[in-house]
Amino acid sequence: SPFEMAAGTYEGVIIYRMREDFDPGISLEPSRGSFDVKVTLKVNHTFRVSLNSNARKYGIQPQGGWRAWNDRGRPVTPLESIGIFFNLETTSPFTMRVYCEFIVASDCGLKNPQNKLVPVHTLVSLPYGVTDEAGSQPNEKRLTVSKAEKFKVSGYVSSGGGLIFRI
């Protein structure tokens, strides 16, 4: 399958033997005992990520909204971003890693004016046809600054995924 091949140009020759591999019929008498077919295959893989229009503006809120915080006067669930959705188009394996201005352990961090750092977990969900190294469908898979996550593709993928940032 071309999906499993490295990008590049592949060339070869297929030799067909007359009357064994190819029978021209009774009325044709071939002048040669075989004929050659030269085959050239060019494999170019696609990788494209398109951000949806909401990707430039997003907010962070508690799961289920701010009402529970307001009613109880304290945090009851982690804060998380409204999803950043994207379209992924690929035919080849790829890796993902998080790069940040501020690092807390293996996560990115947010820094307040008093220089206190708060860790932010980065989670990714990827479409059907993409699996992680363990062969699992990535659904809210945590990405860290300490390890590049490798993903495999089972064929042509053109579908949506998303990122969530959780505090």
Short mmCIF file of N, CA, C and O in Angstrom, two decimals, residues 8-139:
data_model
loop_
_atom_site.label_atom_id
_atom_site.label_comp_id
_atom_site.label_asym_id
_atom_site.label_seq_id
_atom_site.Cartn_x
_atom_site.Cartn_y
_atom_site.Cartn_z
N GLY A 8 8.70 9.18 -2.18
CA GLY A 8 9.78 9.04 -3.14
C GLY A 8 9.27 8.50 -4.45
O GLY A 8 8.07 8.29 -4.65
N THR A 9 10.20 8.24 -5.36
CA THR A 9 9.88 7.69 -6.68
C THR A 9 10.34 6.25 -6.73
O THR A 9 11.49 5.94 -6.39
N TYR A 10 9.46 5.39 -7.15
CA TYR A 10 9.74 3.96 -7.26
C TYR A 10 9.61 3.56 -8.73
O TYR A 10 8.64 3.94 -9.39
N GLU A 11 10.59 2.82 -9.23
CA GLU A 11 10.57 2.39 -10.63
C GLU A 11 10.80 0.89 -10.70
O GLU A 11 11.47 0.31 -9.87
N GLY A 12 10.23 0.31 -11.74
CA GLY A 12 10.43 -1.11 -11.95
C GLY A 12 9.97 -1.50 -13.35
O GLY A 12 9.39 -0.70 -14.08
N VAL A 13 10.24 -2.73 -13.73
CA VAL A 13 9.86 -3.25 -15.03
C VAL A 13 9.12 -4.56 -14.81
O VAL A 13 9.57 -5.42 -14.04
N ILE A 14 7.99 -4.70 -15.48
CA ILE A 14 7.23 -5.95 -15.45
C ILE A 14 7.40 -6.59 -16.82
O ILE A 14 7.14 -5.96 -17.85
N ILE A 15 7.85 -7.83 -16.84
CA ILE A 15 8.07 -8.55 -18.10
C ILE A 15 6.94 -9.56 -18.28
O ILE A 15 6.72 -10.42 -17.42
N TYR A 16 6.22 -9.44 -19.39
CA TYR A 16 5.14 -10.37 -19.73
C TYR A 16 5.63 -11.30 -20.83
O TYR A 16 6.15 -10.86 -21.86
N ARG A 17 5.47 -12.61 -20.62
CA ARG A 17 5.85 -13.61 -21.62
C ARG A 17 4.64 -13.92 -22.49
O ARG A 17 3.54 -14.16 -21.98
N MET A 18 4.86 -13.90 -23.80
CA MET A 18 3.77 -14.18 -24.75
C MET A 18 3.32 -15.63 -24.61
O MET A 18 4.11 -16.52 -24.38
N ARG A 19 2.05 -15.81 -24.70
CA ARG A 19 1.36 -17.09 -24.63
C ARG A 19 1.32 -17.67 -23.22
O ARG A 19 0.53 -18.54 -22.95
N GLU A 20 2.18 -17.19 -22.29
CA GLU A 20 2.13 -17.65 -20.90
C GLU A 20 1.41 -16.63 -20.03
O GLU A 20 0.43 -16.95 -19.36
N ASP A 21 1.94 -15.39 -20.02
CA ASP A 21 1.34 -14.32 -19.22
C ASP A 21 0.32 -13.51 -20.02
O ASP A 21 -0.59 -12.92 -19.45
N PHE A 22 0.53 -13.46 -21.31
CA PHE A 22 -0.32 -12.65 -22.17
C PHE A 22 -0.59 -13.41 -23.46
O PHE A 22 0.34 -13.83 -24.14
N ASP A 23 -1.84 -13.62 -23.79
CA ASP A 23 -2.20 -14.35 -25.00
C ASP A 23 -2.83 -13.37 -25.99
O ASP A 23 -3.93 -12.86 -25.75
N PRO A 24 -2.13 -13.08 -27.10
CA PRO A 24 -2.65 -12.10 -28.06
C PRO A 24 -3.78 -12.65 -28.93
O PRO A 24 -4.36 -11.92 -29.72
N GLY A 25 -4.11 -13.90 -28.81
CA GLY A 25 -5.17 -14.50 -29.60
C GLY A 25 -4.62 -15.27 -30.79
O GLY A 25 -3.44 -15.26 -31.08
N ILE A 26 -5.52 -15.91 -31.50
CA ILE A 26 -5.12 -16.78 -32.62
C ILE A 26 -4.62 -15.97 -33.81
O ILE A 26 -3.68 -16.36 -34.49
N SER A 27 -5.24 -14.83 -34.08
CA SER A 27 -4.94 -14.09 -35.31
C SER A 27 -3.65 -13.27 -35.25
O SER A 27 -3.18 -12.81 -36.26
N LEU A 28 -3.07 -13.07 -34.07
CA LEU A 28 -1.83 -12.30 -33.97
C LEU A 28 -0.66 -13.23 -33.67
O LEU A 28 -0.73 -14.08 -32.81
N GLU A 29 0.40 -13.03 -34.41
CA GLU A 29 1.62 -13.79 -34.18
C GLU A 29 2.69 -12.80 -33.70
O GLU A 29 3.17 -11.97 -34.47
N PRO A 30 3.05 -12.83 -32.41
CA PRO A 30 4.01 -11.86 -31.90
C PRO A 30 5.40 -12.08 -32.50
O PRO A 30 5.81 -13.19 -32.79
N SER A 31 6.12 -10.95 -32.70
CA SER A 31 7.47 -11.03 -33.25
C SER A 31 8.50 -11.27 -32.16
O SER A 31 9.63 -11.64 -32.46
N ARG A 32 8.12 -11.04 -30.90
CA ARG A 32 9.02 -11.27 -29.77
C ARG A 32 8.36 -12.23 -28.79
O ARG A 32 7.15 -12.36 -28.75
N GLY A 33 9.16 -12.83 -27.95
CA GLY A 33 8.64 -13.77 -26.96
C GLY A 33 8.13 -13.10 -25.69
O GLY A 33 7.50 -13.76 -24.86
N SER A 34 8.39 -11.79 -25.54
CA SER A 34 7.94 -11.08 -24.34
C SER A 34 7.84 -9.59 -24.64
O SER A 34 8.34 -9.11 -25.66
N PHE A 35 7.20 -8.87 -23.74
CA PHE A 35 7.23 -7.41 -23.82
C PHE A 35 7.35 -6.86 -22.41
O PHE A 35 6.92 -7.47 -21.44
N ASP A 36 7.98 -5.70 -22.31
CA ASP A 36 8.29 -5.08 -21.02
C ASP A 36 7.39 -3.86 -20.80
O ASP A 36 7.13 -3.10 -21.73
N VAL A 37 6.95 -3.71 -19.54
CA VAL A 37 6.17 -2.53 -19.15
C VAL A 37 6.94 -1.84 -18.04
O VAL A 37 7.19 -2.43 -16.99
N LYS A 38 7.35 -0.60 -18.30
CA LYS A 38 8.06 0.17 -17.29
C LYS A 38 7.02 0.87 -16.42
O LYS A 38 6.10 1.51 -16.91
N VAL A 39 7.19 0.75 -15.08
CA VAL A 39 6.25 1.33 -14.12
C VAL A 39 7.00 2.34 -13.26
O VAL A 39 8.09 2.06 -12.76
N THR A 40 6.42 3.54 -13.11
CA THR A 40 6.96 4.57 -12.22
C THR A 40 5.85 4.98 -11.27
O THR A 40 4.76 5.33 -11.70
N LEU A 41 6.14 4.91 -9.97
CA LEU A 41 5.18 5.29 -8.93
C LEU A 41 5.80 6.40 -8.10
O LEU A 41 6.89 6.25 -7.56
N LYS A 42 5.11 7.54 -8.04
CA LYS A 42 5.56 8.66 -7.21
C LYS A 42 4.64 8.72 -5.99
O LYS A 42 3.44 8.85 -6.13
N VAL A 43 5.25 8.61 -4.81
CA VAL A 43 4.50 8.66 -3.55
C VAL A 43 4.80 9.99 -2.88
O VAL A 43 5.94 10.29 -2.55
N ASN A 44 3.76 10.80 -2.72
CA ASN A 44 3.85 12.08 -2.01
C ASN A 44 2.78 12.07 -0.94
O ASN A 44 1.61 11.90 -1.24
N HIS A 45 3.18 12.23 0.30
CA HIS A 45 2.22 12.21 1.40
C HIS A 45 1.73 13.61 1.68
O HIS A 45 2.44 14.60 1.53
N THR A 46 0.49 13.68 2.14
CA THR A 46 -0.15 14.94 2.49
C THR A 46 -0.13 15.12 3.99
O THR A 46 -0.33 14.16 4.73
N PHE A 47 0.11 16.33 4.44
CA PHE A 47 -0.09 16.66 5.84
C PHE A 47 -0.52 18.12 5.90
O PHE A 47 0.22 19.02 5.51
N ARG A 48 -1.75 18.34 6.35
CA ARG A 48 -2.29 19.70 6.42
C ARG A 48 -3.20 19.82 7.63
O ARG A 48 -4.02 18.95 7.88
N VAL A 49 -3.04 20.90 8.37
CA VAL A 49 -3.91 21.21 9.50
C VAL A 49 -4.55 22.56 9.22
O VAL A 49 -3.85 23.55 8.98
N SER A 50 -5.87 22.59 9.23
CA SER A 50 -6.61 23.84 9.01
C SER A 50 -7.37 24.17 10.29
O SER A 50 -8.14 23.35 10.79
N LEU A 51 -7.12 25.37 10.83
CA LEU A 51 -7.82 25.80 12.03
C LEU A 51 -9.19 26.36 11.68
O LEU A 51 -9.33 27.07 10.68
N ASN A 52 -10.18 26.04 12.49
CA ASN A 52 -11.51 26.62 12.31
C ASN A 52 -11.49 28.07 12.73
O ASN A 52 -10.56 28.54 13.39
N SER A 53 -12.53 28.79 12.41
CA SER A 53 -12.58 30.23 12.68
C SER A 53 -12.52 30.55 14.17
O SER A 53 -12.06 31.62 14.55
N ASN A 54 -12.95 29.63 15.05
CA ASN A 54 -12.92 29.90 16.49
C ASN A 54 -11.55 29.70 17.11
O ASN A 54 -11.35 29.95 18.29
N ALA A 55 -10.57 29.26 16.34
CA ALA A 55 -9.26 28.92 16.90
C ALA A 55 -8.48 30.14 17.40
O ALA A 55 -7.60 30.02 18.22
N ARG A 56 -8.79 31.32 16.91
CA ARG A 56 -8.06 32.51 17.32
C ARG A 56 -8.63 33.12 18.60
O ARG A 56 -7.97 33.91 19.26
N LYS A 57 -9.86 32.78 18.94
CA LYS A 57 -10.50 33.33 20.13
C LYS A 57 -11.09 32.17 20.93
O LYS A 57 -11.92 31.44 20.42
N TYR A 58 -10.64 32.03 22.14
CA TYR A 58 -11.21 31.02 23.01
C TYR A 58 -11.06 31.48 24.44
O TYR A 58 -10.24 32.32 24.77
N GLY A 59 -11.91 30.93 25.28
CA GLY A 59 -11.88 31.29 26.69
C GLY A 59 -11.71 30.07 27.55
O GLY A 59 -11.79 28.94 27.08
N ILE A 60 -11.45 30.32 28.82
CA ILE A 60 -11.32 29.23 29.78
C ILE A 60 -12.46 29.36 30.77
O ILE A 60 -12.76 30.45 31.25
N GLN A 61 -13.13 28.23 31.04
CA GLN A 61 -14.25 28.23 31.97
C GLN A 61 -14.32 26.89 32.68
O GLN A 61 -13.74 25.92 32.22
N PRO A 62 -15.06 26.80 33.80
CA PRO A 62 -15.23 25.51 34.46
C PRO A 62 -16.09 24.59 33.60
O PRO A 62 -16.92 25.06 32.82
N GLN A 63 -15.88 23.29 33.74
CA GLN A 63 -16.75 22.33 33.04
C GLN A 63 -18.18 22.60 33.48
O GLN A 63 -18.47 22.69 34.66
N GLY A 64 -19.08 22.77 32.53
CA GLY A 64 -20.47 23.04 32.85
C GLY A 64 -20.78 24.52 33.03
O GLY A 64 -21.91 24.90 33.30
N GLY A 65 -19.77 25.39 32.93
CA GLY A 65 -20.00 26.83 33.01
C GLY A 65 -19.68 27.41 34.38
O GLY A 65 -19.25 26.72 35.30
N TRP A 66 -19.92 28.72 34.53
CA TRP A 66 -19.55 29.46 35.73
C TRP A 66 -20.60 29.39 36.83
O TRP A 66 -20.34 29.76 37.97
N ARG A 67 -21.80 28.93 36.57
CA ARG A 67 -22.89 28.96 37.55
C ARG A 67 -22.54 28.21 38.85
O ARG A 67 -22.77 28.70 39.95
N ALA A 68 -21.95 27.00 38.73
CA ALA A 68 -21.59 26.22 39.92
C ALA A 68 -20.58 26.97 40.77
O ALA A 68 -20.64 26.94 41.99
N TRP A 69 -19.63 27.65 40.14
CA TRP A 69 -18.66 28.45 40.89
C TRP A 69 -19.36 29.59 41.61
O TRP A 69 -19.10 29.87 42.78
N ASN A 70 -20.26 30.25 40.91
CA ASN A 70 -20.98 31.38 41.50
C ASN A 70 -21.88 30.91 42.64
O ASN A 70 -21.96 31.57 43.68
N ASP A 71 -22.57 29.79 42.47
CA ASP A 71 -23.49 29.28 43.49
C ASP A 71 -22.75 28.82 44.74
O ASP A 71 -23.22 29.00 45.86
N ARG A 72 -21.59 28.18 44.58
CA ARG A 72 -20.85 27.62 45.72
C ARG A 72 -19.74 28.55 46.22
O ARG A 72 -19.18 28.33 47.28
N GLY A 73 -19.37 29.51 45.40
CA GLY A 73 -18.33 30.45 45.80
C GLY A 73 -16.92 29.89 45.76
O GLY A 73 -16.00 30.47 46.30
N ARG A 74 -16.75 28.73 45.15
CA ARG A 74 -15.42 28.14 45.06
C ARG A 74 -15.37 27.21 43.85
O ARG A 74 -16.42 26.77 43.35
N PRO A 75 -14.18 26.88 43.40
CA PRO A 75 -14.06 25.97 42.24
C PRO A 75 -14.54 24.57 42.60
O PRO A 75 -14.22 24.06 43.66
N VAL A 76 -15.34 23.99 41.72
CA VAL A 76 -15.80 22.61 41.93
C VAL A 76 -15.28 21.68 40.85
O VAL A 76 -15.30 20.47 41.03
N THR A 77 -14.85 22.22 39.76
CA THR A 77 -14.32 21.42 38.66
C THR A 77 -13.10 22.13 38.09
O THR A 77 -12.93 23.33 38.29
N PRO A 78 -12.27 21.39 37.35
CA PRO A 78 -11.13 22.06 36.72
C PRO A 78 -11.60 23.06 35.67
O PRO A 78 -12.67 22.91 35.10
N LEU A 79 -10.78 24.05 35.44
CA LEU A 79 -11.04 24.99 34.34
C LEU A 79 -10.57 24.34 33.05
O LEU A 79 -9.56 23.63 33.02
N GLU A 80 -11.30 24.58 31.98
CA GLU A 80 -10.83 24.11 30.69
C GLU A 80 -11.25 25.08 29.61
O GLU A 80 -12.19 25.86 29.79
N SER A 81 -10.53 25.02 28.51
CA SER A 81 -10.83 25.92 27.41
C SER A 81 -12.02 25.39 26.63
O SER A 81 -12.33 24.19 26.66
N ILE A 82 -12.66 26.29 25.95
CA ILE A 82 -13.63 25.89 24.95
C ILE A 82 -12.80 25.26 23.84
O ILE A 82 -11.74 25.78 23.49
N GLY A 83 -13.23 24.15 23.29
CA GLY A 83 -12.41 23.40 22.34
C GLY A 83 -11.93 24.22 21.16
O GLY A 83 -12.65 25.06 20.64
N ILE A 84 -10.70 23.97 20.77
CA ILE A 84 -10.15 24.54 19.55
C ILE A 84 -10.19 23.41 18.52
O ILE A 84 -9.49 22.40 18.66
N PHE A 85 -11.04 23.56 17.53
CA PHE A 85 -11.24 22.49 16.57
C PHE A 85 -10.43 22.76 15.30
O PHE A 85 -10.21 23.91 14.92
N PHE A 86 -9.98 21.68 14.68
CA PHE A 86 -9.19 21.80 13.46
C PHE A 86 -9.53 20.64 12.54
O PHE A 86 -10.09 19.63 12.96
N ASN A 87 -9.20 20.80 11.27
CA ASN A 87 -9.35 19.73 10.30
C ASN A 87 -7.96 19.20 9.99
O ASN A 87 -7.03 19.97 9.73
N LEU A 88 -7.81 17.89 10.08
CA LEU A 88 -6.53 17.23 9.82
C LEU A 88 -6.65 16.44 8.53
O LEU A 88 -7.59 15.66 8.36
N GLU A 89 -5.70 16.67 7.63
CA GLU A 89 -5.64 15.91 6.39
C GLU A 89 -4.25 15.31 6.31
O GLU A 89 -3.25 16.03 6.29
N THR A 90 -4.16 13.98 6.32
CA THR A 90 -2.84 13.33 6.32
C THR A 90 -2.92 11.93 5.73
O THR A 90 -3.96 11.28 5.76
N THR A 91 -1.78 11.50 5.24
CA THR A 91 -1.61 10.12 4.78
C THR A 91 -0.38 9.49 5.41
O THR A 91 -0.03 8.37 5.06
N SER A 92 0.27 10.21 6.30
CA SER A 92 1.53 9.69 6.85
C SER A 92 1.58 9.87 8.36
O SER A 92 0.89 10.72 8.92
N PRO A 93 2.42 9.08 9.02
CA PRO A 93 2.59 9.22 10.47
C PRO A 93 3.10 10.61 10.82
O PRO A 93 3.75 11.27 10.01
N PHE A 94 2.84 11.05 12.06
CA PHE A 94 3.31 12.36 12.50
C PHE A 94 3.50 12.35 14.01
O PHE A 94 3.07 11.42 14.70
N THR A 95 4.18 13.36 14.52
CA THR A 95 4.39 13.50 15.96
C THR A 95 3.84 14.85 16.41
O THR A 95 3.75 15.79 15.62
N MET A 96 3.48 14.92 17.69
CA MET A 96 3.01 16.17 18.29
C MET A 96 3.77 16.38 19.59
O MET A 96 3.98 15.44 20.35
N ARG A 97 4.13 17.60 19.84
CA ARG A 97 4.81 17.98 21.07
C ARG A 97 4.37 19.40 21.42
O ARG A 97 4.05 20.19 20.55
N VAL A 98 4.38 19.72 22.69
CA VAL A 98 3.97 21.03 23.16
C VAL A 98 5.21 21.87 23.44
O VAL A 98 6.17 21.40 24.05
N TYR A 99 5.22 23.09 22.96
CA TYR A 99 6.27 24.07 23.24
C TYR A 99 5.62 25.24 23.96
O TYR A 99 4.57 25.71 23.54
N CYS A 100 6.23 25.72 25.04
CA CYS A 100 5.61 26.74 25.88
C CYS A 100 6.62 27.80 26.31
O CYS A 100 7.81 27.55 26.39
N GLU A 101 6.08 28.97 26.67
CA GLU A 101 6.91 30.02 27.24
C GLU A 101 7.27 29.67 28.68
O GLU A 101 8.39 29.83 29.11
N PHE A 102 6.27 29.18 29.44
CA PHE A 102 6.48 28.80 30.84
C PHE A 102 6.23 27.31 30.98
O PHE A 102 5.25 26.78 30.47
N ILE A 103 7.12 26.61 31.70
CA ILE A 103 6.99 25.16 31.87
C ILE A 103 6.83 24.85 33.35
O ILE A 103 7.58 25.34 34.19
N VAL A 104 5.83 24.01 33.66
CA VAL A 104 5.59 23.52 35.02
C VAL A 104 5.61 22.00 34.94
O VAL A 104 4.72 21.40 34.33
N ALA A 105 6.64 21.38 35.52
CA ALA A 105 6.85 19.92 35.39
C ALA A 105 6.95 19.59 33.91
O ALA A 105 7.84 20.06 33.24
N SER A 106 6.01 18.80 33.36
CA SER A 106 6.05 18.48 31.93
C SER A 106 4.93 19.16 31.17
O SER A 106 4.65 18.81 30.03
N ASP A 107 4.27 20.14 31.80
CA ASP A 107 3.17 20.86 31.17
C ASP A 107 3.55 22.31 30.91
O ASP A 107 4.53 22.82 31.44
N CYS A 108 2.71 22.97 30.12
CA CYS A 108 2.84 24.41 29.96
C CYS A 108 2.29 25.07 31.22
O CYS A 108 1.60 24.44 32.02
N GLY A 109 2.59 26.34 31.37
CA GLY A 109 2.10 27.06 32.54
C GLY A 109 1.60 28.44 32.19
O GLY A 109 1.99 29.02 31.18
N LEU A 110 0.72 28.95 33.03
CA LEU A 110 0.29 30.34 32.98
C LEU A 110 0.91 31.04 34.16
O LEU A 110 1.00 30.48 35.25
N LYS A 111 1.31 32.31 33.96
CA LYS A 111 1.99 33.05 35.01
C LYS A 111 1.17 34.30 35.34
O LYS A 111 0.77 35.04 34.46
N ASN A 112 0.95 34.53 36.64
CA ASN A 112 0.20 35.71 37.05
C ASN A 112 1.17 36.85 37.36
O ASN A 112 2.39 36.65 37.36
N PRO A 113 0.66 38.06 37.64
CA PRO A 113 1.56 39.19 37.92
C PRO A 113 2.47 38.98 39.13
O PRO A 113 3.50 39.62 39.26
N GLN A 114 2.09 38.08 40.05
CA GLN A 114 2.93 37.79 41.21
C GLN A 114 3.95 36.68 40.91
O GLN A 114 4.55 36.12 41.82
N ASN A 115 4.10 36.33 39.65
CA ASN A 115 5.03 35.29 39.16
C ASN A 115 4.69 33.89 39.63
O ASN A 115 5.55 33.03 39.67
N LYS A 116 3.43 33.65 40.02
CA LYS A 116 3.01 32.29 40.36
C LYS A 116 2.64 31.56 39.07
O LYS A 116 1.90 32.08 38.24
N LEU A 117 3.18 30.33 38.93
CA LEU A 117 2.89 29.52 37.75
C LEU A 117 1.82 28.48 38.06
O LEU A 117 1.85 27.86 39.13
N VAL A 118 0.92 28.30 37.13
CA VAL A 118 -0.14 27.29 37.24
C VAL A 118 -0.02 26.37 36.04
O VAL A 118 0.07 26.83 34.90
N PRO A 119 0.02 25.03 36.26
CA PRO A 119 0.14 24.12 35.12
C PRO A 119 -1.13 24.08 34.27
O PRO A 119 -2.24 24.21 34.79
N VAL A 120 -0.93 23.92 32.97
CA VAL A 120 -2.03 23.79 32.02
C VAL A 120 -1.83 22.48 31.26
O VAL A 120 -0.80 22.31 30.59
N HIS A 121 -2.77 21.56 31.39
CA HIS A 121 -2.71 20.29 30.66
C HIS A 121 -3.22 20.51 29.25
O HIS A 121 -4.28 21.11 29.06
N THR A 122 -2.47 20.03 28.27
CA THR A 122 -2.86 20.13 26.86
C THR A 122 -3.34 18.76 26.41
O THR A 122 -2.60 17.77 26.49
N LEU A 123 -4.59 18.68 25.96
CA LEU A 123 -5.21 17.42 25.55
C LEU A 123 -5.61 17.50 24.09
O LEU A 123 -6.12 18.53 23.63
N VAL A 124 -5.39 16.41 23.36
CA VAL A 124 -5.75 16.38 21.94
C VAL A 124 -6.65 15.18 21.67
O VAL A 124 -6.46 14.10 22.24
N SER A 125 -7.63 15.39 20.82
CA SER A 125 -8.47 14.31 20.29
C SER A 125 -8.29 14.32 18.77
O SER A 125 -8.35 15.38 18.15
N LEU A 126 -8.04 13.14 18.21
CA LEU A 126 -7.77 13.03 16.78
C LEU A 126 -8.81 12.14 16.11
O LEU A 126 -9.42 11.29 16.76
N PRO A 127 -9.03 12.32 14.80
CA PRO A 127 -10.10 11.61 14.11
C PRO A 127 -9.83 10.11 13.93
O PRO A 127 -8.70 9.64 14.10
N TYR A 128 -10.90 9.41 13.56
CA TYR A 128 -10.82 7.98 13.24
C TYR A 128 -9.79 7.79 12.13
O TYR A 128 -9.73 8.56 11.19
N GLY A 129 -8.98 6.76 12.26
CA GLY A 129 -7.93 6.49 11.29
C GLY A 129 -6.56 6.88 11.81
O GLY A 129 -5.55 6.55 11.22
N VAL A 130 -6.53 7.61 12.94
CA VAL A 130 -5.27 8.00 13.59
C VAL A 130 -5.21 7.26 14.92
O VAL A 130 -6.17 7.27 15.69
N THR A 131 -4.08 6.61 15.19
CA THR A 131 -3.89 5.90 16.47
C THR A 131 -2.56 6.32 17.09
O THR A 131 -1.65 6.75 16.39
N ASP A 132 -2.48 6.15 18.41
CA ASP A 132 -1.21 6.45 19.09
C ASP A 132 -0.31 5.21 19.01
O ASP A 132 -0.65 4.22 18.37
N GLU A 133 0.84 5.27 19.68
CA GLU A 133 1.81 4.17 19.61
C GLU A 133 1.24 2.86 20.15
O GLU A 133 1.64 1.78 19.73
N ALA A 134 0.29 2.95 21.08
CA ALA A 134 -0.32 1.75 21.66
C ALA A 134 -1.45 1.21 20.79
O ALA A 134 -2.01 0.17 21.10
N GLY A 135 -1.78 1.92 19.70
CA GLY A 135 -2.85 1.49 18.82
C GLY A 135 -4.23 1.98 19.24
O GLY A 135 -5.23 1.53 18.71
N SER A 136 -4.28 2.92 20.18
CA SER A 136 -5.55 3.45 20.68
C SER A 136 -5.95 4.72 19.95
O SER A 136 -5.10 5.49 19.51
N GLN A 137 -7.26 4.92 19.86
CA GLN A 137 -7.80 6.16 19.29
C GLN A 137 -7.51 7.31 20.26
O GLN A 137 -7.90 7.23 21.42
N PRO A 138 -6.80 8.36 19.85
CA PRO A 138 -6.49 9.47 20.76
C PRO A 138 -7.74 10.30 21.08
O PRO A 138 -8.26 10.98 20.22
N ASN A 139 -8.21 10.18 22.31
CA ASN A 139 -9.35 10.96 22.78
C ASN A 139 -8.93 11.64 24.08
O ASN A 139 -8.76 10.98 25.08
#
